[in-house]
């Protein structure tokens, strides 16, 4: 039975990955900060799908948390989903630097270290995959959040090229606005976001798994967001930034 490790597994896209992979017969290693919530999710998956779910409580903005997950990855997994992340409310110059550093540590350092912990074993076995959850924001100028997600996309593409010739895949997943707890946790006003732009986490994961099987390097779920990314490459950066702000991204 293959094993998948998912960070940020208790809600949103992470929980949707857990449901999908459990239904596909994966054993799971669920990673998040809230042990009680992790245990509840693991029990729910066991009852619904009959799969084993290992609970690993870790705060990935700390070295201790990262080291604990790195150790588990070196024991061997077949799929790593780097999903944990958060946003910050407000403009860059108004946000405390310690909050910015915490976000970069989670979005960049954690993705780097956990990917590096998983890949050697995958390469040795010549099988496995890493999905790094980025965002459509990676293609839009919108503060340090967008910049960190752009790093995730570039890192994922670069690492995928290094795995060329093997059966190990690395993919960046770039969803748009998804119905999760993300905006509430960051106290971001969602009222300016049109209803037609919202996606469901389960649909995002379904498209991600399809793209992973096809060998896609950067998965952008939904035709609407594929169009957004395409247009973003054509319009001036200042125009894209203005639209992004009006949608509540900053």
PDB file of N, CA and C in Angstrom, residues 116-194:
ATOM      1  N   UNK A 116      13.590  17.988  -0.187  1.00  0.00           N
ATOM      2  CA  UNK A 116      14.923  17.393  -0.164  1.00  0.00           C
ATOM      3  C   UNK A 116      14.994  16.159   0.728  1.00  0.00           C
ATOM      4  N   UNK A 117      14.155  16.108   1.743  1.00  0.00           N
ATOM      5  CA  UNK A 117      14.123  14.915   2.601  1.00  0.00           C
ATOM      6  C   UNK A 117      13.463  13.735   1.900  1.00  0.00           C
ATOM      7  N   UNK A 118      12.471  14.024   1.040  1.00  0.00           N
ATOM      8  CA  UNK A 118      11.713  12.948   0.391  1.00  0.00           C
ATOM      9  C   UNK A 118      12.372  12.425  -0.875  1.00  0.00           C
ATOM     10  N   UNK A 119      13.006  13.292  -1.661  1.00  0.00           N
ATOM     11  CA  UNK A 119      13.434  12.914  -3.006  1.00  0.00           C
ATOM     12  C   UNK A 119      14.540  11.853  -3.077  1.00  0.00           C
ATOM     13  N   UNK A 120      15.548  11.862  -2.209  1.00  0.00           N
ATOM     14  CA  UNK A 120      16.581  10.832  -2.360  1.00  0.00           C
ATOM     15  C   UNK A 120      16.029   9.404  -2.310  1.00  0.00           C
ATOM     16  N   UNK A 121      15.120   9.132  -1.380  1.00  0.00           N
ATOM     17  CA  UNK A 121      14.519   7.809  -1.307  1.00  0.00           C
ATOM     18  C   UNK A 121      13.682   7.500  -2.533  1.00  0.00           C
ATOM     19  N   UNK A 122      12.940   8.496  -3.010  1.00  0.00           N
ATOM     20  CA  UNK A 122      12.141   8.290  -4.219  1.00  0.00           C
ATOM     21  C   UNK A 122      13.034   7.993  -5.420  1.00  0.00           C
ATOM     22  N   UNK A 123      14.118   8.738  -5.540  1.00  0.00           N
ATOM     23  CA  UNK A 123      15.021   8.530  -6.670  1.00  0.00           C
ATOM     24  C   UNK A 123      15.669   7.144  -6.593  1.00  0.00           C
ATOM     25  N   UNK A 124      16.032   6.727  -5.384  1.00  0.00           N
ATOM     26  CA  UNK A 124      16.634   5.404  -5.225  1.00  0.00           C
ATOM     27  C   UNK A 124      15.664   4.298  -5.628  1.00  0.00           C
ATOM     28  N   UNK A 125      14.368   4.475  -5.280  1.00  0.00           N
ATOM     29  CA  UNK A 125      13.356   3.478  -5.636  1.00  0.00           C
ATOM     30  C   UNK A 125      12.824   3.689  -7.062  1.00  0.00           C
ATOM     31  N   UNK A 126      13.172   4.819  -7.655  1.00  0.00           N
ATOM     32  CA  UNK A 126      12.727   5.212  -8.997  1.00  0.00           C
ATOM     33  C   UNK A 126      11.208   5.269  -9.088  1.00  0.00           C
ATOM     34  N   UNK A 127      10.597   5.832  -8.065  1.00  0.00           N
ATOM     35  CA  UNK A 127       9.157   6.077  -8.097  1.00  0.00           C
ATOM     36  C   UNK A 127       8.805   7.066  -6.983  1.00  0.00           C
ATOM     37  N   UNK A 128       7.724   7.789  -7.185  1.00  0.00           N
ATOM     38  CA  UNK A 128       7.257   8.725  -6.173  1.00  0.00           C
ATOM     39  C   UNK A 128       6.930  10.076  -6.790  1.00  0.00           C
ATOM     40  N   UNK A 129       6.359  10.940  -5.967  1.00  0.00           N
ATOM     41  CA  UNK A 129       5.954  12.253  -6.465  1.00  0.00           C
ATOM     42  C   UNK A 129       5.889  13.252  -5.323  1.00  0.00           C
ATOM     43  N   UNK A 130       6.098  14.517  -5.686  1.00  0.00           N
ATOM     44  CA  UNK A 130       5.960  15.639  -4.760  1.00  0.00           C
ATOM     45  C   UNK A 130       5.026  16.650  -5.403  1.00  0.00           C
ATOM     46  N   UNK A 131       4.001  17.049  -4.663  1.00  0.00           N
ATOM     47  CA  UNK A 131       3.115  18.136  -5.095  1.00  0.00           C
ATOM     48  C   UNK A 131       3.315  19.300  -4.143  1.00  0.00           C
ATOM     49  N   UNK A 132       3.790  20.422  -4.682  1.00  0.00           N
ATOM     50  CA  UNK A 132       3.976  21.631  -3.886  1.00  0.00           C
ATOM     51  C   UNK A 132       2.835  22.598  -4.192  1.00  0.00           C
ATOM     52  N   UNK A 133       2.011  22.882  -3.187  1.00  0.00           N
ATOM     53  CA  UNK A 133       0.851  23.741  -3.396  1.00  0.00           C
ATOM     54  C   UNK A 133       1.299  25.197  -3.404  1.00  0.00           C
ATOM     55  N   UNK A 134       1.182  25.831  -4.559  1.00  0.00           N
ATOM     56  CA  UNK A 134       1.494  27.251  -4.721  1.00  0.00           C
ATOM     57  C   UNK A 134       0.175  28.006  -4.844  1.00  0.00           C
ATOM     58  N   UNK A 135       0.031  28.825  -5.864  1.00  0.00           N
ATOM     59  CA  UNK A 135      -1.182  29.624  -6.032  1.00  0.00           C
ATOM     60  C   UNK A 135      -1.124  30.340  -7.372  1.00  0.00           C
ATOM     61  N   UNK A 136      -2.288  30.666  -7.916  1.00  0.00           N
ATOM     62  CA  UNK A 136      -2.339  31.550  -9.082  1.00  0.00           C
ATOM     63  C   UNK A 136      -1.681  32.890  -8.738  1.00  0.00           C
ATOM     64  N   UNK A 137      -1.666  33.243  -7.460  1.00  0.00           N
ATOM     65  CA  UNK A 137      -0.990  34.476  -7.040  1.00  0.00           C
ATOM     66  C   UNK A 137       0.473  34.493  -7.436  1.00  0.00           C
ATOM     67  N   UNK A 138       1.066  33.330  -7.690  1.00  0.00           N
ATOM     68  CA  UNK A 138       2.461  33.267  -8.113  1.00  0.00           C
ATOM     69  C   UNK A 138       2.705  34.025  -9.406  1.00  0.00           C
ATOM     70  N   UNK A 139       1.647  34.190 -10.208  1.00  0.00           N
ATOM     71  CA  UNK A 139       1.769  34.849 -11.511  1.00  0.00           C
ATOM     72  C   UNK A 139       1.310  36.303 -11.468  1.00  0.00           C
ATOM     73  N   UNK A 140       0.946  36.784 -10.273  1.00  0.00           N
ATOM     74  CA  UNK A 140       0.403  38.132 -10.122  1.00  0.00           C
ATOM     75  C   UNK A 140       1.227  38.897  -9.094  1.00  0.00           C
ATOM     76  N   UNK A 141       1.591  40.146  -9.363  1.00  0.00           N
ATOM     77  CA  UNK A 141       2.305  40.928  -8.353  1.00  0.00           C
ATOM     78  C   UNK A 141       1.366  41.264  -7.206  1.00  0.00           C
ATOM     79  N   UNK A 142       1.696  40.806  -6.006  1.00  0.00           N
ATOM     80  CA  UNK A 142       0.796  41.031  -4.879  1.00  0.00           C
ATOM     81  C   UNK A 142       1.465  40.835  -3.542  1.00  0.00           C
ATOM     82  N   UNK A 143       2.620  41.455  -3.332  1.00  0.00           N
ATOM     83  CA  UNK A 143       3.279  41.375  -2.046  1.00  0.00           C
ATOM     84  C   UNK A 143       4.098  40.114  -1.865  1.00  0.00           C
ATOM     85  N   UNK A 144       4.542  39.899  -0.647  1.00  0.00           N
ATOM     86  CA  UNK A 144       5.450  38.794  -0.360  1.00  0.00           C
ATOM     87  C   UNK A 144       4.759  37.431  -0.470  1.00  0.00           C
ATOM     88  N   UNK A 145       3.425  37.387  -0.281  1.00  0.00           N
ATOM     89  CA  UNK A 145       2.714  36.121  -0.465  1.00  0.00           C
ATOM     90  C   UNK A 145       2.881  35.651  -1.910  1.00  0.00           C
ATOM     91  N   UNK A 146       2.592  36.519  -2.854  1.00  0.00           N
ATOM     92  CA  UNK A 146       2.757  36.173  -4.263  1.00  0.00           C
ATOM     93  C   UNK A 146       4.200  35.798  -4.570  1.00  0.00           C
ATOM     94  N   UNK A 147       5.140  36.555  -4.010  1.00  0.00           N
ATOM     95  CA  UNK A 147       6.557  36.284  -4.261  1.00  0.00           C
ATOM     96  C   UNK A 147       6.948  34.903  -3.743  1.00  0.00           C
ATOM     97  N   UNK A 148       6.438  34.544  -2.566  1.00  0.00           N
ATOM     98  CA  UNK A 148       6.780  33.229  -2.006  1.00  0.00           C
ATOM     99  C   UNK A 148       6.197  32.106  -2.852  1.00  0.00           C
ATOM    100  N   UNK A 149       5.001  32.309  -3.384  1.00  0.00           N
ATOM    101  CA  UNK A 149       4.395  31.280  -4.221  1.00  0.00           C
ATOM    102  C   UNK A 149       5.080  31.197  -5.585  1.00  0.00           C
ATOM    103  N   UNK A 150       5.583  32.334  -6.086  1.00  0.00           N
ATOM    104  CA  UNK A 150       6.375  32.302  -7.320  1.00  0.00           C
ATOM    105  C   UNK A 150       7.641  31.476  -7.107  1.00  0.00           C
ATOM    106  N   UNK A 151       8.226  31.593  -5.934  1.00  0.00           N
ATOM    107  CA  UNK A 151       9.404  30.773  -5.614  1.00  0.00           C
ATOM    108  C   UNK A 151       9.036  29.286  -5.637  1.00  0.00           C
ATOM    109  N   UNK A 152       7.891  28.940  -5.073  1.00  0.00           N
ATOM    110  CA  UNK A 152       7.465  27.537  -5.058  1.00  0.00           C
ATOM    111  C   UNK A 152       7.329  26.999  -6.484  1.00  0.00           C
ATOM    112  N   UNK A 153       6.755  27.791  -7.372  1.00  0.00           N
ATOM    113  CA  UNK A 153       6.593  27.350  -8.764  1.00  0.00           C
ATOM    114  C   UNK A 153       7.948  27.145  -9.417  1.00  0.00           C
ATOM    115  N   UNK A 154       8.843  28.124  -9.295  1.00  0.00           N
ATOM    116  CA  UNK A 154      10.167  28.023  -9.906  1.00  0.00           C
ATOM    117  C   UNK A 154      10.942  26.845  -9.333  1.00  0.00           C
ATOM    118  N   UNK A 155      10.910  26.703  -8.006  1.00  0.00           N
ATOM    119  CA  UNK A 155      11.616  25.597  -7.353  1.00  0.00           C
ATOM    120  C   UNK A 155      11.085  24.253  -7.828  1.00  0.00           C
ATOM    121  N   UNK A 156       9.774  24.131  -7.933  1.00  0.00           N
ATOM    122  CA  UNK A 156       9.170  22.863  -8.352  1.00  0.00           C
ATOM    123  C   UNK A 156       9.558  22.515  -9.784  1.00  0.00           C
ATOM    124  N   UNK A 157       9.492  23.502 -10.678  1.00  0.00           N
ATOM    125  CA  UNK A 157       9.876  23.258 -12.066  1.00  0.00           C
ATOM    126  C   UNK A 157      11.350  22.869 -12.165  1.00  0.00           C
ATOM    127  N   UNK A 158      12.197  23.569 -11.428  1.00  0.00           N
ATOM    128  CA  UNK A 158      13.628  23.278 -11.469  1.00  0.00           C
ATOM    129  C   UNK A 158      13.924  21.875 -10.943  1.00  0.00           C
ATOM    130  N   UNK A 159      13.258  21.509  -9.854  1.00  0.00           N
ATOM    131  CA  UNK A 159      13.478  20.192  -9.268  1.00  0.00           C
ATOM    132  C   UNK A 159      12.941  19.091 -10.177  1.00  0.00           C
ATOM    133  N   UNK A 160      11.797  19.353 -10.816  1.00  0.00           N
ATOM    134  CA  UNK A 160      11.245  18.371 -11.761  1.00  0.00           C
ATOM    135  C   UNK A 160      12.225  18.105 -12.891  1.00  0.00           C
ATOM    136  N   UNK A 161      12.903  19.136 -13.356  1.00  0.00           N
ATOM    137  CA  UNK A 161      13.878  18.951 -14.435  1.00  0.00           C
ATOM    138  C   UNK A 161      15.057  18.106 -13.964  1.00  0.00           C
ATOM    139  N   UNK A 162      15.441  18.267 -12.692  1.00  0.00           N
ATOM    140  CA  UNK A 162      16.526  17.450 -12.158  1.00  0.00           C
ATOM    141  C   UNK A 162      16.132  15.983 -12.054  1.00  0.00           C
ATOM    142  N   UNK A 163      14.844  15.707 -11.932  1.00  0.00           N
ATOM    143  CA  UNK A 163      14.357  14.329 -11.850  1.00  0.00           C
ATOM    144  C   UNK A 163      14.080  13.735 -13.235  1.00  0.00           C
ATOM    145  N   UNK A 164      14.319  14.511 -14.291  1.00  0.00           N
ATOM    146  CA  UNK A 164      14.071  14.026 -15.652  1.00  0.00           C
ATOM    147  C   UNK A 164      14.848  12.739 -15.893  1.00  0.00           C
ATOM    148  N   UNK A 165      14.195  11.802 -16.561  1.00  0.00           N
ATOM    149  CA  UNK A 165      14.808  10.509 -16.825  1.00  0.00           C
ATOM    150  C   UNK A 165      14.477   9.465 -15.781  1.00  0.00           C
ATOM    151  N   UNK A 166      13.834   9.897 -14.691  1.00  0.00           N
ATOM    152  CA  UNK A 166      13.385   8.959 -13.654  1.00  0.00           C
ATOM    153  C   UNK A 166      11.858   8.917 -13.653  1.00  0.00           C
ATOM    154  N   UNK A 167      11.319   8.066 -12.802  1.00  0.00           N
ATOM    155  CA  UNK A 167       9.868   8.003 -12.659  1.00  0.00           C
ATOM    156  C   UNK A 167       9.393   8.802 -11.442  1.00  0.00           C
ATOM    157  N   UNK A 168      10.207   9.732 -10.997  1.00  0.00           N
ATOM    158  CA  UNK A 168       9.858  10.618  -9.887  1.00  0.00           C
ATOM    159  C   UNK A 168       9.350  11.933 -10.467  1.00  0.00           C
ATOM    160  N   UNK A 169       8.194  12.366 -10.001  1.00  0.00           N
ATOM    161  CA  UNK A 169       7.578  13.578 -10.524  1.00  0.00           C
ATOM    162  C   UNK A 169       7.486  14.653  -9.454  1.00  0.00           C
ATOM    163  N   UNK A 170       7.673  15.893  -9.881  1.00  0.00           N
ATOM    164  CA  UNK A 170       7.510  17.047  -9.000  1.00  0.00           C
ATOM    165  C   UNK A 170       6.600  18.031  -9.728  1.00  0.00           C
ATOM    166  N   UNK A 171       5.564  18.499  -9.044  1.00  0.00           N
ATOM    167  CA  UNK A 171       4.590  19.385  -9.672  1.00  0.00           C
ATOM    168  C   UNK A 171       4.195  20.506  -8.732  1.00  0.00           C
ATOM    169  N   UNK A 172       4.064  21.710  -9.271  1.00  0.00           N
ATOM    170  CA  UNK A 172       3.492  22.841  -8.530  1.00  0.00           C
ATOM    171  C   UNK A 172       2.001  22.911  -8.833  1.00  0.00           C
ATOM    172  N   UNK A 173       1.204  23.042  -7.793  1.00  0.00           N
ATOM    173  CA  UNK A 173      -0.247  23.174  -7.937  1.00  0.00           C
ATOM    174  C   UNK A 173      -0.620  24.620  -7.647  1.00  0.00           C
ATOM    175  N   UNK A 174      -1.292  25.269  -8.614  1.00  0.00           N
ATOM    176  CA  UNK A 174      -1.585  26.701  -8.514  1.00  0.00           C
ATOM    177  C   UNK A 174      -3.082  26.966  -8.603  1.00  0.00           C
ATOM    178  N   UNK A 175      -3.811  26.762  -7.521  1.00  0.00           N
ATOM    179  CA  UNK A 175      -5.249  27.068  -7.553  1.00  0.00           C
ATOM    180  C   UNK A 175      -5.503  28.553  -7.404  1.00  0.00           C
ATOM    181  N   UNK A 176      -6.720  28.949  -7.754  1.00  0.00           N
ATOM    182  CA  UNK A 176      -7.166  30.314  -7.508  1.00  0.00           C
ATOM    183  C   UNK A 176      -7.867  30.384  -6.160  1.00  0.00           C
ATOM    184  N   UNK A 177      -8.969  31.126  -6.084  1.00  0.00           N
ATOM    185  CA  UNK A 177      -9.715  31.243  -4.838  1.00  0.00           C
ATOM    186  C   UNK A 177     -10.454  29.929  -4.559  1.00  0.00           C
ATOM    187  N   UNK A 178     -10.209  29.365  -3.391  1.00  0.00           N
ATOM    188  CA  UNK A 178     -10.784  28.071  -3.020  1.00  0.00           C
ATOM    189  C   UNK A 178     -11.545  28.241  -1.712  1.00  0.00           C
ATOM    190  N   UNK A 179     -12.695  27.582  -1.620  1.00  0.00           N
ATOM    191  CA  UNK A 179     -13.476  27.613  -0.371  1.00  0.00           C
ATOM    192  C   UNK A 179     -12.744  26.810   0.707  1.00  0.00           C
ATOM    193  N   UNK A 180     -11.967  27.516   1.545  1.00  0.00           N
ATOM    194  CA  UNK A 180     -11.236  26.913   2.655  1.00  0.00           C
ATOM    195  C   UNK A 180     -11.280  27.888   3.829  1.00  0.00           C
ATOM    196  N   UNK A 181     -10.471  27.619   4.860  1.00  0.00           N
ATOM    197  CA  UNK A 181     -10.368  28.522   6.007  1.00  0.00           C
ATOM    198  C   UNK A 181      -9.301  29.596   5.802  1.00  0.00           C
ATOM    199  N   UNK A 182      -8.643  29.584   4.651  1.00  0.00           N
ATOM    200  CA  UNK A 182      -7.476  30.435   4.408  1.00  0.00           C
ATOM    201  C   UNK A 182      -7.766  31.905   4.678  1.00  0.00           C
ATOM    202  N   UNK A 183      -8.816  32.445   4.061  1.00  0.00           N
ATOM    203  CA  UNK A 183      -9.083  33.874   4.174  1.00  0.00           C
ATOM    204  C   UNK A 183      -9.535  34.264   5.581  1.00  0.00           C
ATOM    205  N   UNK A 184     -10.327  33.398   6.211  1.00  0.00           N
ATOM    206  CA  UNK A 184     -10.785  33.697   7.569  1.00  0.00           C
ATOM    207  C   UNK A 184      -9.601  33.759   8.533  1.00  0.00           C
ATOM    208  N   UNK A 185      -8.676  32.821   8.394  1.00  0.00           N
ATOM    209  CA  UNK A 185      -7.523  32.803   9.297  1.00  0.00           C
ATOM    210  C   UNK A 185      -6.663  34.051   9.144  1.00  0.00           C
ATOM    211  N   UNK A 186      -6.603  34.579   7.934  1.00  0.00           N
ATOM    212  CA  UNK A 186      -5.793  35.774   7.684  1.00  0.00           C
ATOM    213  C   UNK A 186      -6.597  37.059   7.849  1.00  0.00           C
ATOM    214  N   UNK A 187      -7.879  36.942   8.221  1.00  0.00           N
ATOM    215  CA  UNK A 187      -8.765  38.104   8.364  1.00  0.00           C
ATOM    216  C   UNK A 187      -8.829  38.926   7.074  1.00  0.00           C
ATOM    217  N   UNK A 188      -8.883  38.218   5.943  1.00  0.00           N
ATOM    218  CA  UNK A 188      -8.953  38.867   4.634  1.00  0.00           C
ATOM    219  C   UNK A 188     -10.410  38.980   4.219  1.00  0.00           C
ATOM    220  N   UNK A 189     -10.812  40.175   3.820  1.00  0.00           N
ATOM    221  CA  UNK A 189     -12.180  40.429   3.374  1.00  0.00           C
ATOM    222  C   UNK A 189     -12.418  39.756   2.019  1.00  0.00           C
ATOM    223  N   UNK A 190     -13.431  38.876   1.940  1.00  0.00           N
ATOM    224  CA  UNK A 190     -13.725  38.153   0.700  1.00  0.00           C
ATOM    225  C   UNK A 190     -14.855  38.787  -0.096  1.00  0.00           C
ATOM    226  N   UNK A 191     -15.401  39.891   0.402  1.00  0.00           N
ATOM    227  CA  UNK A 191     -16.606  40.446  -0.222  1.00  0.00           C
ATOM    228  C   UNK A 191     -16.369  40.954  -1.642  1.00  0.00           C
ATOM    229  N   UNK A 192     -15.129  41.307  -1.963  1.00  0.00           N
ATOM    230  CA  UNK A 192     -14.853  41.819  -3.294  1.00  0.00           C
ATOM    231  C   UNK A 192     -14.546  40.757  -4.326  1.00  0.00           C
ATOM    232  N   UNK A 193     -14.605  39.494  -3.922  1.00  0.00           N
ATOM    233  CA  UNK A 193     -14.264  38.398  -4.834  1.00  0.00           C
ATOM    234  C   UNK A 193     -15.546  37.861  -5.465  1.00  0.00           C
ATOM    235  N   UNK A 194     -15.693  37.956  -6.782  1.00  0.00           N
ATOM    236  CA  UNK A 194     -16.921  37.476  -7.435  1.00  0.00           C
ATOM    237  C   UNK A 194     -17.151  35.989  -7.199  1.00  0.00           C
TER     238      UNK A 194
END
